[in-house]
Amino acid sequence: MTVTTAGPQMLTALVRLRAALQGAALPLELPDVRDDRRARAEMVNQLEDYIIPRIVTLEAPLLAVVGGSTGAGKSTLVNSLVGAVVTEAGVLRPTTRSPVLVHNPADADWFGADRLLPDLERIHHPTHDPHALQLVPVDVVPQGLAILDAPDVDSVEESNRLLAAQLLAAADLCLFVTSAARYADQVPWDFLRQAAERSAAVAIVLDRTPEDAVETVASHLARMLAARGLKDSPLFTINEVTLNENGLLAPRHVSEIRSWLSELGGDAEARAAMVRQTLEGAVRSLTRRAHSVADACVAQSEAAERLRSGADAAYDEEIRKLLEATADGTLLRGEVLVRWQEFVGTGELLKTLEAKVGWLRDRMVNAIKGKPQQAERVSVAVESSLETLILEHAEAAAERAEASWRTLAPGQDLLSDVGEDLGRASRGLRRHAERAVREWQQDVLEMVRTEGADKRTTARFLAYGVNGLAVSLMVVVFANTAGLTGAEVGIAGGSALLGQKLLEAVFGDQALRALAAQARDRLETRVRALLDEERHRYLDLLASLGLDPEAAERVRNAARAVDDLRYAGAERAGMHSL
Ligand SMILES: Nc1nc2c(ncn2[C@@H]2O[C@H](COP(=O)(O)OP(=O)(O)OP(=O)(O)O)[C@@H](O)[C@H]2O)c(=O)[nH]1
Ligand SMILES: [Mg+2]
């Protein structure tokens, strides 16, 4: 048992390999990614166009695809083999743009899009549409064999080149036409080398060769073929002669190829052997190439990971700095400090702060003459300072993240493709920050209200009001870095200490500590949520690439499964050479 007789298991394994290759996205612009993308597309195409349908219907006619350079005489050869003009030959280069498949009428059912080359629309009239495949039933073509006239492999037209490659990859037999003038060209030889690598059946036609040059050119060509692993490929020569009025070569010039083809058509065993050779070679080279697609996939995941960690590091660092700044007294400057001092009063009071004696503390607290509108002003000042702080760090994070992406080529591409400037904070951030800060202030008010539920009627609670106590709590939070005292943190900390004393007098030490921790916690949560949303612009961009971390392994496993079946089959059939 070999690939060709492996049955449903091999088919399943190949279908899985196709799915795995399709799932192996290569969206990031890494070096060589173009080649990898092309290889992956070619492999998926070859599975769909040829390998899978071939394995399903091994008995289908042998497909000989006529390929080669433009003007080599491919279409003329096909017409001459058939003895009628079935495909357009011409002086305009390139002439053939849409493939023409000539087959025996009895074989018509084999060439539907459900079996072969599924993305080409079947038509029955001449066209230049590269997405169409013209089917031409002709009696003179032997049953069991079909000939396909393809566009030129080295075309100036990209669609021609791609289509020619696709068609040759779907060939059981590659009938390669070259001419005395063109046989040394690079591109056709690249094709032949690839065909040799996957042990596809190849026959060469040296066309349009002046009679006196035939011997020299043919022997040179034969040496080139041998050196490139194609020494077993039949080589036919056709002299440059005048064509008849229909543009056909006289029958005797193509008799050698014609009889070779009709022999093949009549010999089911030889045909099957050829199909097996090409099919098994195609599968073998496919599983080998699958590993380089898997490697490319890994490179993509690694690059995406580098980008992700660059963005994460930028945002983590700025979140850390931002949270630090909300706790180390940074906010207790400028407007906030001025408003706060208006609220609590300054001067003599501060000098007494060090005093630990209870009565003194009480006196101090009683001296505070908080008025509701002054508390409100503190609150407004807090709001705008906190917003400004958040915006500053969000800008810095965006800038850092962008800079880290700019150092990587795929990052540069992503940044230039995306519609917005990711190096700046998002446009909606100011609004979101305003809302978050206001919501946090509401949180704090609510905490104070709840905590003071049973103290509402006490003189102190009433004296400062919920708003006064709430802004005091905010100020305490802003100077919350472990163990601050007035002397250590200067005027800002000193002011905060006033708030602390005030709150202690109303709620008691323990309750105050819990309140401060809770308020701090809420602030952290809201700030993190804001910056995480900003970070997500980067992460979403990466997520939108559809990279699947499992993809590479799926490709490798699928390729291994196919190989295992190949080896098992070869072993049973005693064909260790596979
Ligand atoms: N005299 C002479 N002319 C030929 C011969 N073969 C092809 N031609 C002419 O060369 C030109 C190109 O031939 P085609 O058969 O269209 O070549 P092709 O390889 O199909 O070219 P593309 O479809 O462009 O890839 C046409 O004008 C043909 O008539 C030949 O053996 N002798
Ligand atoms: Mg042609």
Short mmCIF file of N, CA and C in Angstrom, two decimals, residues 144-239:
data_model
loop_
_atom_site.label_atom_id
_atom_site.label_comp_id
_atom_site.label_asym_id
_atom_site.label_seq_id
_atom_site.Cartn_x
_atom_site.Cartn_y
_atom_site.Cartn_z
N GLY A 144 -8.86 8.31 -21.44
CA GLY A 144 -7.89 8.06 -20.38
C GLY A 144 -6.75 9.06 -20.35
N LEU A 145 -6.78 10.02 -21.28
CA LEU A 145 -5.71 11.01 -21.32
C LEU A 145 -6.29 12.36 -21.73
N ALA A 146 -5.86 13.42 -21.10
CA ALA A 146 -6.33 14.75 -21.48
C ALA A 146 -5.14 15.69 -21.56
N ILE A 147 -5.25 16.68 -22.44
CA ILE A 147 -4.14 17.61 -22.64
C ILE A 147 -4.62 19.03 -22.30
N LEU A 148 -3.83 19.71 -21.51
CA LEU A 148 -4.22 21.06 -21.11
C LEU A 148 -3.20 22.07 -21.62
N ASP A 149 -3.66 23.04 -22.40
CA ASP A 149 -2.79 24.11 -22.91
C ASP A 149 -2.79 25.24 -21.88
N ALA A 150 -1.60 25.51 -21.33
CA ALA A 150 -1.50 26.49 -20.23
C ALA A 150 -0.87 27.79 -20.72
N PRO A 151 -1.07 28.87 -19.97
CA PRO A 151 -0.35 30.12 -20.28
C PRO A 151 1.15 29.95 -20.03
N ASP A 152 1.91 30.97 -20.40
CA ASP A 152 3.37 30.89 -20.27
C ASP A 152 3.85 30.99 -18.83
N VAL A 153 4.87 30.21 -18.50
CA VAL A 153 5.36 30.16 -17.12
C VAL A 153 6.17 31.39 -16.73
N ASP A 154 6.77 32.06 -17.72
CA ASP A 154 7.63 33.20 -17.39
C ASP A 154 7.02 34.50 -17.92
N SER A 155 5.70 34.57 -17.84
CA SER A 155 4.97 35.66 -18.47
C SER A 155 5.29 37.03 -17.89
N VAL A 156 5.12 38.05 -18.74
CA VAL A 156 5.14 39.42 -18.22
C VAL A 156 3.87 39.67 -17.42
N GLU A 157 2.84 38.87 -17.68
CA GLU A 157 1.57 39.01 -16.96
C GLU A 157 1.61 38.13 -15.71
N GLU A 158 1.44 38.77 -14.55
CA GLU A 158 1.50 37.99 -13.32
C GLU A 158 0.42 36.91 -13.26
N SER A 159 -0.79 37.26 -13.73
CA SER A 159 -1.88 36.28 -13.65
C SER A 159 -1.54 35.04 -14.47
N ASN A 160 -0.85 35.25 -15.59
CA ASN A 160 -0.42 34.11 -16.41
C ASN A 160 0.56 33.23 -15.66
N ARG A 161 1.54 33.88 -15.05
CA ARG A 161 2.58 33.12 -14.34
C ARG A 161 1.97 32.28 -13.23
N LEU A 162 1.09 32.93 -12.43
CA LEU A 162 0.51 32.23 -11.30
C LEU A 162 -0.36 31.07 -11.77
N LEU A 163 -1.14 31.35 -12.82
CA LEU A 163 -2.03 30.31 -13.33
C LEU A 163 -1.22 29.14 -13.91
N ALA A 164 -0.16 29.46 -14.64
CA ALA A 164 0.68 28.40 -15.22
C ALA A 164 1.25 27.53 -14.12
N ALA A 165 1.71 28.17 -13.02
CA ALA A 165 2.28 27.40 -11.92
C ALA A 165 1.22 26.51 -11.29
N GLN A 166 0.04 27.08 -11.13
CA GLN A 166 -1.06 26.32 -10.52
C GLN A 166 -1.41 25.11 -11.38
N LEU A 167 -1.46 25.32 -12.69
CA LEU A 167 -1.85 24.24 -13.60
C LEU A 167 -0.79 23.14 -13.64
N LEU A 168 0.48 23.57 -13.66
CA LEU A 168 1.54 22.55 -13.70
C LEU A 168 1.58 21.74 -12.41
N ALA A 169 1.19 22.41 -11.29
CA ALA A 169 1.16 21.68 -10.02
C ALA A 169 0.00 20.69 -10.00
N ALA A 170 -0.93 20.82 -10.92
CA ALA A 170 -2.08 19.91 -10.98
C ALA A 170 -1.91 18.86 -12.07
N ALA A 171 -0.71 18.81 -12.65
CA ALA A 171 -0.48 17.90 -13.78
C ALA A 171 -0.03 16.52 -13.30
N ASP A 172 -0.55 15.48 -13.95
CA ASP A 172 0.03 14.16 -13.75
C ASP A 172 1.31 14.06 -14.56
N LEU A 173 1.28 14.72 -15.70
CA LEU A 173 2.44 14.74 -16.58
C LEU A 173 2.66 16.17 -17.04
N CYS A 174 3.88 16.64 -16.88
CA CYS A 174 4.19 17.99 -17.34
C CYS A 174 4.88 17.87 -18.69
N LEU A 175 4.20 18.38 -19.73
CA LEU A 175 4.75 18.34 -21.08
C LEU A 175 5.38 19.70 -21.32
N PHE A 176 6.68 19.76 -21.14
CA PHE A 176 7.32 21.06 -21.11
C PHE A 176 7.88 21.43 -22.48
N VAL A 177 7.37 22.53 -23.02
CA VAL A 177 7.77 22.94 -24.37
C VAL A 177 8.78 24.08 -24.27
N THR A 178 9.90 23.91 -24.94
CA THR A 178 10.87 25.00 -25.01
C THR A 178 11.34 25.10 -26.46
N SER A 179 12.15 26.08 -26.74
CA SER A 179 12.59 26.25 -28.13
C SER A 179 14.10 26.41 -28.16
N ALA A 180 14.63 26.31 -29.36
CA ALA A 180 16.08 26.45 -29.50
C ALA A 180 16.53 27.80 -28.94
N ALA A 181 15.66 28.80 -29.11
CA ALA A 181 16.01 30.14 -28.66
C ALA A 181 15.90 30.31 -27.15
N ARG A 182 15.02 29.55 -26.52
CA ARG A 182 14.67 29.81 -25.12
C ARG A 182 15.10 28.76 -24.12
N TYR A 183 15.67 27.64 -24.61
CA TYR A 183 15.81 26.51 -23.69
C TYR A 183 16.74 26.76 -22.52
N ALA A 184 17.59 27.77 -22.62
CA ALA A 184 18.51 28.02 -21.51
C ALA A 184 17.96 29.04 -20.50
N ASP A 185 16.77 29.57 -20.75
CA ASP A 185 16.19 30.58 -19.86
C ASP A 185 16.03 30.06 -18.43
N GLN A 186 16.14 31.00 -17.50
CA GLN A 186 16.13 30.62 -16.09
C GLN A 186 14.77 30.12 -15.59
N VAL A 187 13.72 30.91 -15.86
CA VAL A 187 12.42 30.60 -15.23
C VAL A 187 11.91 29.19 -15.56
N PRO A 188 11.94 28.79 -16.85
CA PRO A 188 11.48 27.44 -17.14
C PRO A 188 12.27 26.38 -16.36
N TRP A 189 13.57 26.65 -16.22
CA TRP A 189 14.39 25.67 -15.48
C TRP A 189 14.03 25.64 -14.01
N ASP A 190 13.62 26.78 -13.45
CA ASP A 190 13.15 26.75 -12.06
C ASP A 190 11.97 25.81 -11.93
N PHE A 191 11.10 25.87 -12.94
CA PHE A 191 9.94 24.98 -12.93
C PHE A 191 10.35 23.52 -13.01
N LEU A 192 11.25 23.28 -13.93
CA LEU A 192 11.68 21.89 -14.12
C LEU A 192 12.39 21.36 -12.87
N ARG A 193 13.17 22.24 -12.25
CA ARG A 193 13.87 21.82 -11.02
C ARG A 193 12.84 21.42 -9.96
N GLN A 194 11.81 22.27 -9.81
CA GLN A 194 10.77 21.95 -8.82
C GLN A 194 10.06 20.65 -9.17
N ALA A 195 9.78 20.48 -10.45
CA ALA A 195 9.11 19.25 -10.88
C ALA A 195 9.99 18.05 -10.56
N ALA A 196 11.30 18.19 -10.80
CA ALA A 196 12.22 17.09 -10.52
C ALA A 196 12.26 16.82 -9.01
N GLU A 197 12.24 17.89 -8.22
CA GLU A 197 12.29 17.73 -6.77
C GLU A 197 11.12 16.92 -6.25
N ARG A 198 9.96 17.12 -6.85
CA ARG A 198 8.82 16.34 -6.35
C ARG A 198 8.59 15.12 -7.23
N SER A 199 9.57 14.73 -8.02
CA SER A 199 9.53 13.55 -8.91
C SER A 199 8.29 13.51 -9.78
N ALA A 200 7.84 14.67 -10.22
CA ALA A 200 6.70 14.68 -11.14
C ALA A 200 7.14 14.09 -12.49
N ALA A 201 6.19 13.45 -13.16
CA ALA A 201 6.50 12.93 -14.50
C ALA A 201 6.63 14.12 -15.45
N VAL A 202 7.75 14.16 -16.18
CA VAL A 202 8.02 15.29 -17.09
C VAL A 202 8.44 14.75 -18.45
N ALA A 203 7.93 15.35 -19.49
CA ALA A 203 8.46 15.10 -20.83
C ALA A 203 8.80 16.45 -21.43
N ILE A 204 9.89 16.51 -22.20
CA ILE A 204 10.34 17.79 -22.74
C ILE A 204 10.14 17.80 -24.26
N VAL A 205 9.65 18.91 -24.77
CA VAL A 205 9.55 19.08 -26.22
C VAL A 205 10.44 20.24 -26.61
N LEU A 206 11.48 19.92 -27.38
CA LEU A 206 12.35 20.98 -27.91
C LEU A 206 11.76 21.39 -29.25
N ASP A 207 11.07 22.54 -29.24
CA ASP A 207 10.25 22.96 -30.38
C ASP A 207 11.01 23.99 -31.21
N ARG A 208 10.56 24.18 -32.44
CA ARG A 208 11.01 25.27 -33.28
C ARG A 208 12.54 25.34 -33.39
N THR A 209 13.15 24.19 -33.62
CA THR A 209 14.61 24.14 -33.70
C THR A 209 15.04 24.00 -35.16
N PRO A 210 15.86 24.93 -35.65
CA PRO A 210 16.35 24.81 -37.02
C PRO A 210 17.03 23.47 -37.22
N GLU A 211 16.79 22.87 -38.37
CA GLU A 211 17.24 21.50 -38.61
C GLU A 211 18.73 21.31 -38.31
N ASP A 212 19.54 22.30 -38.77
CA ASP A 212 20.99 22.12 -38.60
C ASP A 212 21.46 22.28 -37.15
N ALA A 213 20.56 22.78 -36.30
CA ALA A 213 20.96 22.98 -34.90
C ALA A 213 20.43 21.88 -33.99
N VAL A 214 19.54 21.05 -34.53
CA VAL A 214 18.84 20.07 -33.69
C VAL A 214 19.82 19.25 -32.85
N GLU A 215 20.84 18.73 -33.51
CA GLU A 215 21.71 17.80 -32.80
C GLU A 215 22.44 18.47 -31.63
N THR A 216 23.05 19.62 -31.94
CA THR A 216 23.80 20.34 -30.91
C THR A 216 22.89 20.73 -29.75
N VAL A 217 21.76 21.37 -30.10
CA VAL A 217 20.87 21.87 -29.05
C VAL A 217 20.30 20.71 -28.24
N ALA A 218 19.86 19.65 -28.95
CA ALA A 218 19.24 18.53 -28.25
C ALA A 218 20.23 17.87 -27.29
N SER A 219 21.48 17.74 -27.71
CA SER A 219 22.41 17.06 -26.81
C SER A 219 22.77 17.97 -25.62
N HIS A 220 22.87 19.27 -25.88
CA HIS A 220 23.11 20.19 -24.77
C HIS A 220 21.95 20.15 -23.77
N LEU A 221 20.75 20.18 -24.33
CA LEU A 221 19.55 20.15 -23.48
C LEU A 221 19.49 18.85 -22.68
N ALA A 222 19.82 17.75 -23.34
CA ALA A 222 19.79 16.46 -22.64
C ALA A 222 20.77 16.47 -21.46
N ARG A 223 21.93 17.09 -21.66
CA ARG A 223 22.91 17.16 -20.56
C ARG A 223 22.36 18.02 -19.42
N MET A 224 21.72 19.12 -19.79
CA MET A 224 21.13 19.97 -18.75
C MET A 224 20.06 19.21 -17.96
N LEU A 225 19.27 18.46 -18.68
CA LEU A 225 18.20 17.69 -18.02
C LEU A 225 18.80 16.67 -17.05
N ALA A 226 19.82 15.99 -17.52
CA ALA A 226 20.45 14.96 -16.68
C ALA A 226 21.03 15.59 -15.42
N ALA A 227 21.67 16.75 -15.60
CA ALA A 227 22.30 17.41 -14.46
C ALA A 227 21.26 17.90 -13.45
N ARG A 228 20.04 18.03 -13.89
CA ARG A 228 19.01 18.54 -12.99
C ARG A 228 18.02 17.47 -12.57
N GLY A 229 18.44 16.25 -12.65
CA GLY A 229 17.63 15.14 -12.12
C GLY A 229 16.49 14.73 -13.02
N LEU A 230 16.60 15.06 -14.32
CA LEU A 230 15.49 14.72 -15.22
C LEU A 230 15.96 13.82 -16.37
N LYS A 231 16.98 13.00 -16.09
CA LYS A 231 17.54 12.23 -17.20
C LYS A 231 16.56 11.18 -17.73
N ASP A 232 15.59 10.78 -16.91
CA ASP A 232 14.63 9.77 -17.37
C ASP A 232 13.47 10.38 -18.15
N SER A 233 13.44 11.71 -18.23
CA SER A 233 12.32 12.33 -18.93
C SER A 233 12.50 12.22 -20.44
N PRO A 234 11.46 11.77 -21.14
CA PRO A 234 11.56 11.69 -22.59
C PRO A 234 11.80 13.08 -23.19
N LEU A 235 12.60 13.15 -24.22
CA LEU A 235 12.88 14.42 -24.90
C LEU A 235 12.48 14.29 -26.37
N PHE A 236 11.56 15.13 -26.80
CA PHE A 236 11.11 15.13 -28.20
C PHE A 236 11.62 16.40 -28.87
N THR A 237 11.96 16.27 -30.14
CA THR A 237 12.35 17.50 -30.86
C THR A 237 11.42 17.73 -32.04
N ILE A 238 11.12 18.99 -32.29
CA ILE A 238 10.32 19.38 -33.46
C ILE A 238 11.08 20.47 -34.19
N ASN A 239 11.31 20.26 -35.47
CA ASN A 239 12.06 21.26 -36.25
C ASN A 239 11.21 22.48 -36.51
#
